[in-house]
């Protein structure tokens, strides 16, 4: 019995699908479609909150829990936040690497990549504090006594010698708290920080694949979040560059989403066709 | 490009191509080398960071005279007793302390974050909503009730309860489907960064 056409569609070799995926991902890097990027309200809320800190001398606490395997997504989000803060006059940034052993190196990679038009100085305008390995203990200790949790920054300089740490004793001394990666740290922020400091503004940087971990706390504990490179691209458009490459990559995402949609339809054709054919028989 | 940069980017490219060879060919020595290298480097890096942390947070302050750091040091060392059949029981102390302290820390905030805040979020004043917010509010309420009814096992899922349970299952399937779609998008981002690395940093084509 000759094979039905829809059975052939259902048996497209996996390697062909991989090759097509690769082509779909590469072509938009050379040919720009310049599709418009819609700014979501989520990204706008986060941008406007940080923008309001301009010139106030207020502080942002950035808790970095990212692992290297997720850097493809997080790089653009780290870049967007750090770059925006570096473009704002008189806003202090304090970064704490927690849980992931990769977080200190990744944080420095992002800091090295951004431009510094206002000549922000390490120790005066921003600092990377020492790495804390256990997330629960780290968050509990920070909530209890932020100052006592850290004796030095990542390079071993005592925090008393860092001007950026002047007047920082508890979490109350920060105006905005941003956590990346939320999947790893959302429960800690919600269960340890939020009950003690409910009036703080919490934001998250979320891995697109782990958004379910963040959703229970969305709009309740966290005011808003950036989810994946798309949100990072939106954010970078809002502050008007410099860009990390996320905006340029939006064409790839559009092409890839279209490809996935076609693949879903193709994958379902044999299933539906088989069902119809069985009914006819 | 200096020699060191060329070597490091070439090594990175070799690892990426090794991983891709598994997709386009089959399990081969190159892909296995890639896997073992990544696992080995991950463990090595983790060990270095863990040792550095123990030295910075515990041993250095102890040498400087902070005797209180003896407690975590001894508890940490007790975990190694698992390698001795005779003294394995001693490992229970640090384990018990870590798990109980962790639980205590989390449980104090859990009622607020996981119950009160969540309940407050679904208690939407529908009369004050309009447009999309009203539609979203109604969907949220139906979703919560139907999913909860799916997990009600004290009554047979027939009649109204059965219909609601079915609706709850559809909502959950929508959620899981969205989660899976986001995972695909997430993997796309990881693929893009390695392709950009190959084309830009290694081949200088971009």
Coordinates of C-alpha atoms in Angstrom, one line a residue:
Chain A
X1 CA 0.0 0.0 0.0
X2 CA 1.4 3.4 -1.1
X3 CA 2.3 5.7 1.8
X4 CA -0.1 8.6 2.2
X5 CA 1.3 12.1 1.6
X6 CA 0.6 13.2 5.2
X7 CA 2.6 10.3 6.6
X8 CA 5.6 11.7 4.6
X9 CA 5.0 15.1 6.2
X10 CA 5.1 13.5 9.6
X11 CA 8.4 11.9 8.9
X12 CA 10.6 14.8 7.9
X13 CA 14.0 13.8 9.2
X14 CA 15.2 15.5 12.4
X15 CA 18.4 16.6 10.8
X16 CA 16.5 18.5 8.1
X17 CA 14.6 20.4 10.9
X18 CA 17.9 21.2 12.6
X19 CA 19.4 22.5 9.3
X20 CA 16.3 24.6 8.6
X21 CA 16.5 26.0 12.2
X22 CA 20.1 26.9 11.7
X23 CA 19.4 28.7 8.4
X24 CA 16.4 30.5 9.9
X25 CA 18.7 31.7 12.8
X26 CA 21.6 32.8 10.5
X27 CA 19.9 34.5 7.5
X28 CA 18.4 37.5 9.6
X29 CA 21.9 38.2 10.9
X30 CA 22.9 39.2 7.3
X31 CA 19.5 40.5 6.0
X32 CA 17.7 43.0 8.2
X33 CA 13.9 43.1 8.0
X34 CA 13.7 46.0 10.5
X35 CA 10.4 44.9 11.9
X36 CA 8.9 47.3 14.5
X37 CA 9.3 46.3 18.2
X38 CA 6.2 47.0 20.3
X39 CA 7.0 48.2 23.8
X40 CA 5.1 46.3 26.4
X41 CA 3.6 47.9 29.5
X42 CA 5.7 45.6 31.7
X43 CA 9.0 47.0 30.2
X44 CA 7.7 50.5 30.3
X45 CA 6.9 50.3 34.1
X46 CA 10.4 49.1 34.9
X47 CA 12.0 51.7 32.6
X48 CA 10.0 54.6 34.0
X49 CA 10.6 53.6 37.7
X50 CA 14.4 53.5 37.1
X51 CA 14.2 56.7 35.0
X52 CA 12.6 58.5 37.9
X53 CA 15.7 57.9 40.0
X54 CA 17.7 60.3 37.7
X55 CA 19.6 62.9 39.8
X56 CA 18.2 61.7 43.1
X57 CA 21.3 60.0 44.5
X58 CA 19.1 56.9 45.2
X59 CA 20.4 53.3 45.1
X60 CA 19.6 50.3 43.1
X61 CA 20.4 46.8 44.5
X62 CA 21.1 44.3 41.8
X63 CA 21.2 40.6 42.9
X64 CA 22.9 38.5 40.2
X65 CA 22.1 34.8 40.4
X66 CA 22.7 33.9 36.7
X67 CA 24.4 30.8 35.5
X68 CA 26.6 30.8 32.4
X69 CA 24.3 28.4 30.5
X70 CA 21.6 31.1 30.5
X71 CA 23.9 34.0 29.6
X72 CA 22.5 34.1 26.0
X73 CA 19.3 35.6 27.4
X74 CA 20.6 37.4 30.5
X75 CA 23.4 39.3 28.8
X76 CA 21.0 41.6 27.0
X77 CA 19.0 42.2 30.1
X78 CA 22.0 42.9 32.3
X79 CA 23.3 45.2 29.6
X80 CA 20.0 47.1 29.4
X81 CA 19.8 47.7 33.1
X82 CA 23.4 48.5 33.7
X83 CA 23.6 50.8 30.7
X84 CA 20.4 52.6 31.7
X85 CA 21.7 53.2 35.2
X86 CA 25.1 54.4 33.8
X87 CA 23.3 56.9 31.6
X88 CA 21.5 58.4 34.7
X89 CA 23.2 61.0 36.7
X90 CA 23.7 60.4 40.4
X91 CA 22.1 56.9 40.6
X92 CA 24.1 54.4 42.6
X93 CA 24.3 50.7 41.7
X94 CA 25.3 48.0 44.1
X95 CA 25.6 44.5 42.7
X96 CA 25.6 41.3 44.8
X97 CA 26.5 38.0 43.1
X98 CA 24.5 35.2 44.9
X99 CA 24.1 31.4 44.5
X100 CA 25.7 30.9 41.1
X101 CA 29.5 30.6 41.0
X102 CA 29.3 32.1 37.5
X103 CA 27.6 35.3 38.6
X104 CA 30.7 37.3 39.5
X105 CA 32.4 36.7 36.2
X106 CA 29.2 37.3 34.2
X107 CA 28.5 40.5 36.1
X108 CA 31.9 41.8 35.1
X109 CA 31.4 40.8 31.5
X110 CA 28.3 42.9 31.3
X111 CA 29.9 45.8 33.1
X112 CA 32.9 45.7 30.7
X113 CA 30.6 45.7 27.7
X114 CA 28.6 48.9 28.5
X115 CA 29.6 52.4 27.7
X116 CA 30.3 54.9 30.5
X117 CA 29.5 58.4 29.2
X118 CA 29.2 59.9 32.6
X119 CA 32.5 58.4 33.7
X120 CA 31.0 56.5 36.6
X121 CA 33.7 55.3 38.9
X122 CA 34.0 51.9 40.6
X123 CA 33.5 52.3 44.3
X124 CA 31.9 55.7 44.0
X125 CA 29.0 55.1 41.7
X126 CA 28.9 51.3 41.6
X127 CA 30.4 48.3 43.3
X128 CA 30.3 44.5 43.1
X129 CA 30.2 43.0 46.6
X130 CA 31.5 39.7 47.6
X131 CA 30.0 36.5 46.4
X132 CA 27.5 34.6 48.6
X133 CA 27.1 30.9 47.8
X134 CA 23.9 29.9 49.5
X135 CA 20.8 31.8 48.3
X136 CA 18.6 31.2 51.4
X137 CA 21.3 32.2 53.8
X138 CA 22.3 35.1 51.6
X139 CA 18.9 36.6 51.4
X140 CA 18.2 36.0 55.1
X141 CA 21.4 37.7 56.1
X142 CA 20.9 40.6 53.7
X143 CA 17.3 41.1 55.1
X144 CA 18.6 40.9 58.7
X145 CA 21.6 43.2 58.4
X146 CA 22.8 44.2 54.9
X147 CA 26.0 45.9 56.1
X148 CA 27.1 43.0 58.3
X149 CA 26.6 40.5 55.5
X150 CA 29.4 42.0 53.5
X151 CA 32.9 42.8 54.8
X152 CA 34.5 43.4 51.4
X153 CA 33.8 43.8 47.7
X154 CA 34.6 41.1 45.1
X155 CA 38.3 42.2 44.9
X156 CA 38.7 42.3 48.7
X157 CA 38.4 46.0 49.3
X158 CA 36.7 46.6 52.7
X159 CA 33.3 48.0 52.1
X160 CA 34.0 50.9 54.6
X161 CA 36.5 52.2 52.0
X162 CA 33.8 52.2 49.2
X163 CA 32.1 55.7 49.1
X164 CA 29.1 54.0 47.3
X165 CA 28.4 52.1 50.5
X166 CA 28.1 55.2 52.7
X167 CA 24.8 55.2 54.5
X168 CA 23.9 51.7 53.4
X169 CA 23.0 49.6 56.4
X170 CA 19.8 47.8 55.6
X171 CA 17.6 47.0 52.6
X172 CA 15.6 50.1 53.5
X173 CA 18.5 52.1 52.1
X174 CA 17.8 50.9 48.6
X175 CA 14.9 52.2 46.5
X176 CA 14.8 49.5 43.8
X177 CA 15.8 45.9 44.2
X178 CA 16.3 43.9 41.0
X179 CA 16.8 40.2 41.0
X180 CA 18.3 38.1 38.1
X181 CA 17.6 35.3 37.7
X182 CA 14.1 35.3 39.2
X183 CA 13.6 31.6 38.7
X184 CA 16.4 30.9 41.2
X185 CA 15.6 33.8 43.6
X186 CA 11.9 34.7 43.3
X187 CA 10.9 32.5 46.2
X188 CA 13.6 34.0 48.4
X189 CA 12.7 37.5 47.5
X190 CA 9.0 36.8 48.1
X191 CA 9.5 34.9 51.4
X192 CA 12.4 36.7 52.9
X193 CA 12.6 40.2 51.6
X194 CA 9.0 41.0 50.8
X195 CA 7.4 40.3 54.2
X196 CA 10.0 42.5 55.9
X197 CA 10.2 45.2 53.3
X198 CA 6.8 45.3 51.5
X199 CA 7.2 48.9 50.5
X200 CA 10.3 48.4 48.3
X201 CA 10.0 48.2 44.5
X202 CA 11.0 44.8 43.3
X203 CA 11.8 44.0 39.7
X204 CA 13.0 40.7 38.1
X205 CA 15.0 39.6 35.1
X206 CA 13.5 36.3 34.1
X207 CA 14.6 33.5 31.8
X208 CA 11.9 33.1 29.2
X209 CA 12.0 29.3 29.8
X210 CA 11.4 29.7 33.5
X211 CA 8.7 32.3 33.5
X212 CA 6.3 30.0 35.4
X213 CA 8.5 30.4 38.5
X214 CA 8.1 34.1 38.3
X215 CA 4.4 34.3 37.5
X216 CA 3.0 33.6 41.0
X217 CA 4.8 36.7 42.2
X218 CA 4.1 38.9 39.2
X219 CA 2.2 42.0 40.2
X220 CA 2.1 41.0 43.8
X221 CA 5.7 40.9 45.0
X222 CA 7.4 42.0 41.8
X223 CA 6.2 45.2 40.2
X224 CA 7.4 44.1 36.8
X225 CA 10.1 42.1 35.0
X226 CA 12.1 41.8 31.8
X227 CA 11.5 38.4 30.2
X228 CA 14.2 37.4 27.8
X229 CA 16.0 39.3 25.0
X230 CA 12.7 40.7 23.6
X231 CA 12.1 42.7 26.8
X232 CA 15.8 43.7 26.8
X233 CA 15.4 45.0 23.3
X234 CA 12.3 47.0 24.3
X235 CA 14.1 48.4 27.3
X236 CA 17.1 49.5 25.1
X237 CA 14.8 51.2 22.6
X238 CA 13.2 53.1 25.5
X239 CA 16.5 54.6 26.8
X240 CA 17.7 55.1 23.2
X241 CA 20.9 53.0 23.1
X242 CA 23.7 52.1 23.1
X243 CA 22.4 48.6 22.2
X244 CA 23.7 45.2 23.1
X245 CA 22.5 43.5 19.9
X246 CA 19.1 42.5 21.2
X247 CA 17.2 45.0 19.0
X248 CA 19.1 43.6 15.9
X249 CA 18.2 40.1 17.0
X250 CA 14.5 40.7 17.1
X251 CA 14.3 39.9 13.3
X252 CA 15.7 36.4 14.1
X253 CA 13.1 35.9 16.8
X254 CA 10.3 36.9 14.4
X255 CA 11.7 34.5 11.7
X256 CA 12.1 31.7 14.2
X257 CA 8.6 32.1 15.6
X258 CA 7.2 32.0 12.1
X259 CA 9.2 28.8 11.5
X260 CA 7.9 27.2 14.7
X261 CA 4.4 28.1 13.7
X262 CA 4.8 26.4 10.4
X263 CA 6.5 23.4 12.1
X264 CA 3.5 23.1 14.5
X265 CA 1.1 23.1 11.6
X266 CA 3.2 20.6 9.7
X267 CA 3.5 18.4 12.7
X268 CA -0.3 18.4 13.3
X269 CA -1.2 17.6 9.6
X270 CA -0.5 13.9 9.8
X271 CA -2.4 13.6 13.2
X272 CA -5.5 15.4 11.9
X273 CA -5.3 13.7 8.4
X274 CA -5.0 10.2 10.1
X275 CA -8.0 11.0 12.2
X276 CA -10.1 12.1 9.2
X277 CA -9.0 9.0 7.2
X278 CA -10.0 6.7 10.1
X279 CA -13.4 8.3 10.3
X280 CA -14.0 7.9 6.6
X281 CA -13.1 4.2 6.8
Chain B
X1 CA 43.7 39.5 17.0
X2 CA 46.5 38.2 19.2
X3 CA 47.5 34.5 19.5
X4 CA 45.8 34.0 22.9
X5 CA 42.5 35.5 21.7
X6 CA 42.7 33.3 18.5
X7 CA 43.3 30.2 20.6
X8 CA 40.5 30.9 23.1
X9 CA 37.9 31.8 20.4
X10 CA 39.0 28.7 18.4
X11 CA 38.6 26.5 21.5
X12 CA 35.1 28.0 22.1
X13 CA 34.2 27.4 18.4
X14 CA 35.5 23.7 18.7
X15 CA 33.2 23.2 21.7
X16 CA 30.2 24.7 19.9
X17 CA 30.8 22.7 16.7
X18 CA 31.4 19.6 18.8
X19 CA 27.9 20.0 20.4
X20 CA 26.3 20.7 17.0
X21 CA 28.0 17.6 15.6
X22 CA 25.7 15.5 17.9
X23 CA 22.7 17.1 16.2
X24 CA 23.8 16.7 12.6
X25 CA 25.7 13.5 12.8
X26 CA 25.5 11.2 15.8
X27 CA 27.2 10.5 19.1
X28 CA 31.0 10.9 18.3
X29 CA 34.3 11.4 20.1
X30 CA 34.2 15.1 19.4
X31 CA 30.7 15.6 20.9
X32 CA 31.7 13.4 23.9
X33 CA 34.9 15.5 24.4
X34 CA 32.7 18.6 24.4
X35 CA 30.3 17.1 27.0
X36 CA 33.1 15.9 29.3
X37 CA 34.9 19.2 29.0
X38 CA 31.9 21.2 30.0
X39 CA 31.1 19.0 32.9
X40 CA 34.7 18.9 34.0
X41 CA 35.1 22.7 33.7
X42 CA 31.8 23.3 35.5
X43 CA 32.9 21.1 38.5
X44 CA 36.4 22.6 38.5
X45 CA 35.0 26.2 38.5
X46 CA 32.5 25.3 41.2
X47 CA 35.2 23.8 43.4
X48 CA 37.4 26.9 43.0
X49 CA 34.6 29.2 43.9
X50 CA 33.5 27.1 46.9
X51 CA 37.0 26.9 48.2
X52 CA 37.5 30.7 47.7
X53 CA 34.2 31.4 49.5
X54 CA 35.2 29.2 52.4
X55 CA 38.6 30.9 52.7
X56 CA 37.2 34.4 52.4
X57 CA 34.1 34.0 54.6
X58 CA 35.4 31.6 57.2
X59 CA 39.1 30.9 57.3
X60 CA 40.5 34.4 56.8
X61 CA 38.2 35.9 59.6
X62 CA 39.1 33.0 61.8
X63 CA 42.8 33.7 61.4
X64 CA 42.1 37.4 62.1
X65 CA 40.6 36.4 65.5
X66 CA 36.9 35.8 64.9
X67 CA 36.4 32.6 66.9
X68 CA 32.7 32.4 66.0
X69 CA 33.8 31.2 62.6
X70 CA 34.9 27.9 64.2
X71 CA 31.3 26.8 64.4
X72 CA 30.6 26.8 60.6
X73 CA 34.1 25.4 60.0
X74 CA 33.6 22.4 62.3
X75 CA 30.1 21.8 60.9
X76 CA 31.5 22.0 57.4
X77 CA 34.2 19.5 58.2
X78 CA 31.7 17.1 59.8
X79 CA 30.1 16.6 56.4
X80 CA 33.2 14.7 55.4
X81 CA 32.5 12.1 58.0
X82 CA 30.2 10.4 55.5
X83 CA 33.3 8.7 54.1
X84 CA 33.8 6.9 57.3
X85 CA 31.3 4.1 58.3
X86 CA 32.2 4.6 62.0
X87 CA 31.6 8.3 62.2
X88 CA 29.0 8.7 59.5
X89 CA 26.4 9.7 62.1
X90 CA 28.2 13.0 62.7
X91 CA 27.1 14.2 59.3
X92 CA 23.5 14.5 60.5
X93 CA 24.3 17.5 62.6
X94 CA 25.3 19.9 59.8
X95 CA 22.6 18.5 57.6
X96 CA 19.9 18.9 60.3
X97 CA 21.1 22.5 61.0
X98 CA 21.1 23.5 57.4
X99 CA 17.7 22.1 56.6
X100 CA 16.0 23.3 59.7
X101 CA 17.5 26.8 59.5
X102 CA 16.5 27.0 55.9
X103 CA 13.0 25.8 56.6
X104 CA 12.7 28.3 59.5
X105 CA 13.8 31.2 57.4
X106 CA 11.5 30.4 54.5
X107 CA 8.5 29.4 56.6
X108 CA 8.4 32.8 58.5
X109 CA 7.7 34.6 55.2
X110 CA 5.8 31.8 53.4
X111 CA 2.3 32.6 54.7
X112 CA 2.6 36.2 53.4
X113 CA 4.2 35.5 50.1
X114 CA 2.4 32.3 49.1
X115 CA -1.0 32.7 50.6
X116 CA -2.0 36.3 51.7
X117 CA -0.4 38.0 48.7
X118 CA -1.8 35.4 46.3
X119 CA -5.3 35.6 47.7
X120 CA -5.1 39.4 47.6
X121 CA -4.1 39.2 43.9
X122 CA -7.2 37.2 43.0
X123 CA -9.6 39.2 45.1
X124 CA -10.1 41.7 42.3
X125 CA -12.8 44.3 42.8
X126 CA -14.6 43.7 39.5
X127 CA -16.9 46.7 39.9
X128 CA -13.9 49.0 39.7
X129 CA -12.5 47.3 36.5
X130 CA -13.4 48.1 32.9
X131 CA -12.4 46.9 29.5
X132 CA -9.6 44.4 29.3
X133 CA -9.0 44.5 33.1
X134 CA -12.6 43.4 33.6
X135 CA -12.2 40.5 31.1
X136 CA -8.8 39.6 32.7
X137 CA -10.4 39.7 36.2
X138 CA -13.3 37.4 35.2
X139 CA -10.9 34.9 33.5
X140 CA -8.6 34.9 36.6
X141 CA -11.5 34.1 38.9
X142 CA -12.9 31.3 36.6
X143 CA -9.4 29.9 36.2
X144 CA -8.7 29.8 39.9
X145 CA -12.0 28.2 40.8
X146 CA -11.8 25.6 37.9
X147 CA -8.2 24.6 38.6
X148 CA -9.0 24.2 42.3
X149 CA -12.1 22.1 41.4
X150 CA -9.8 19.8 39.4
X151 CA -7.8 19.1 42.5
X152 CA -11.0 18.4 44.6
X153 CA -10.9 14.7 45.2
X154 CA -13.5 14.3 47.9
X155 CA -16.4 14.3 45.4
X156 CA -16.7 12.5 42.1
X157 CA -16.0 14.7 39.1
X158 CA -19.6 14.7 37.7
X159 CA -22.1 17.4 36.9
X160 CA -21.0 21.0 37.6
X161 CA -17.9 19.9 39.4
X162 CA -16.9 17.6 36.5
X163 CA -17.4 20.5 34.0
X164 CA -15.4 22.9 36.1
X165 CA -12.7 20.3 36.6
X166 CA -12.5 19.8 32.8
X167 CA -12.2 23.5 32.3
X168 CA -9.5 23.6 35.0
X169 CA -7.6 20.9 33.1
X170 CA -7.8 23.0 29.9
X171 CA -6.4 26.1 31.8
X172 CA -3.5 24.0 33.1
X173 CA -2.8 22.6 29.7
X174 CA -2.7 26.2 28.3
X175 CA -0.2 27.1 31.1
X176 CA 2.0 24.1 30.4
X177 CA 1.9 24.7 26.7
X178 CA 2.9 28.4 27.2
X179 CA 5.7 27.2 29.5
X180 CA 7.0 24.8 26.8
X181 CA 6.7 27.5 24.1
X182 CA 8.8 29.8 26.3
X183 CA 11.4 27.1 26.7
X184 CA 11.7 26.9 23.0
X185 CA 12.1 30.7 22.7
X186 CA 14.7 30.5 25.5
X187 CA 16.7 27.9 23.7
X188 CA 16.5 30.0 20.6
X189 CA 18.3 32.8 22.5
X190 CA 21.0 30.4 23.5
X191 CA 21.4 29.2 19.9
X192 CA 21.6 32.8 18.7
X193 CA 24.4 33.7 21.1
X194 CA 26.6 30.8 20.0
X195 CA 25.9 31.5 16.3
X196 CA 26.8 35.1 16.7
X197 CA 30.0 34.0 18.5
X198 CA 30.9 31.7 15.6
X199 CA 30.2 34.3 12.9
X200 CA 31.4 37.4 14.6
X201 CA 34.2 36.5 17.1
X202 CA 35.6 33.4 15.2
X203 CA 35.0 33.9 11.5
X204 CA 34.7 37.7 11.6
X205 CA 31.8 37.6 9.1
X206 CA 29.5 40.1 11.0

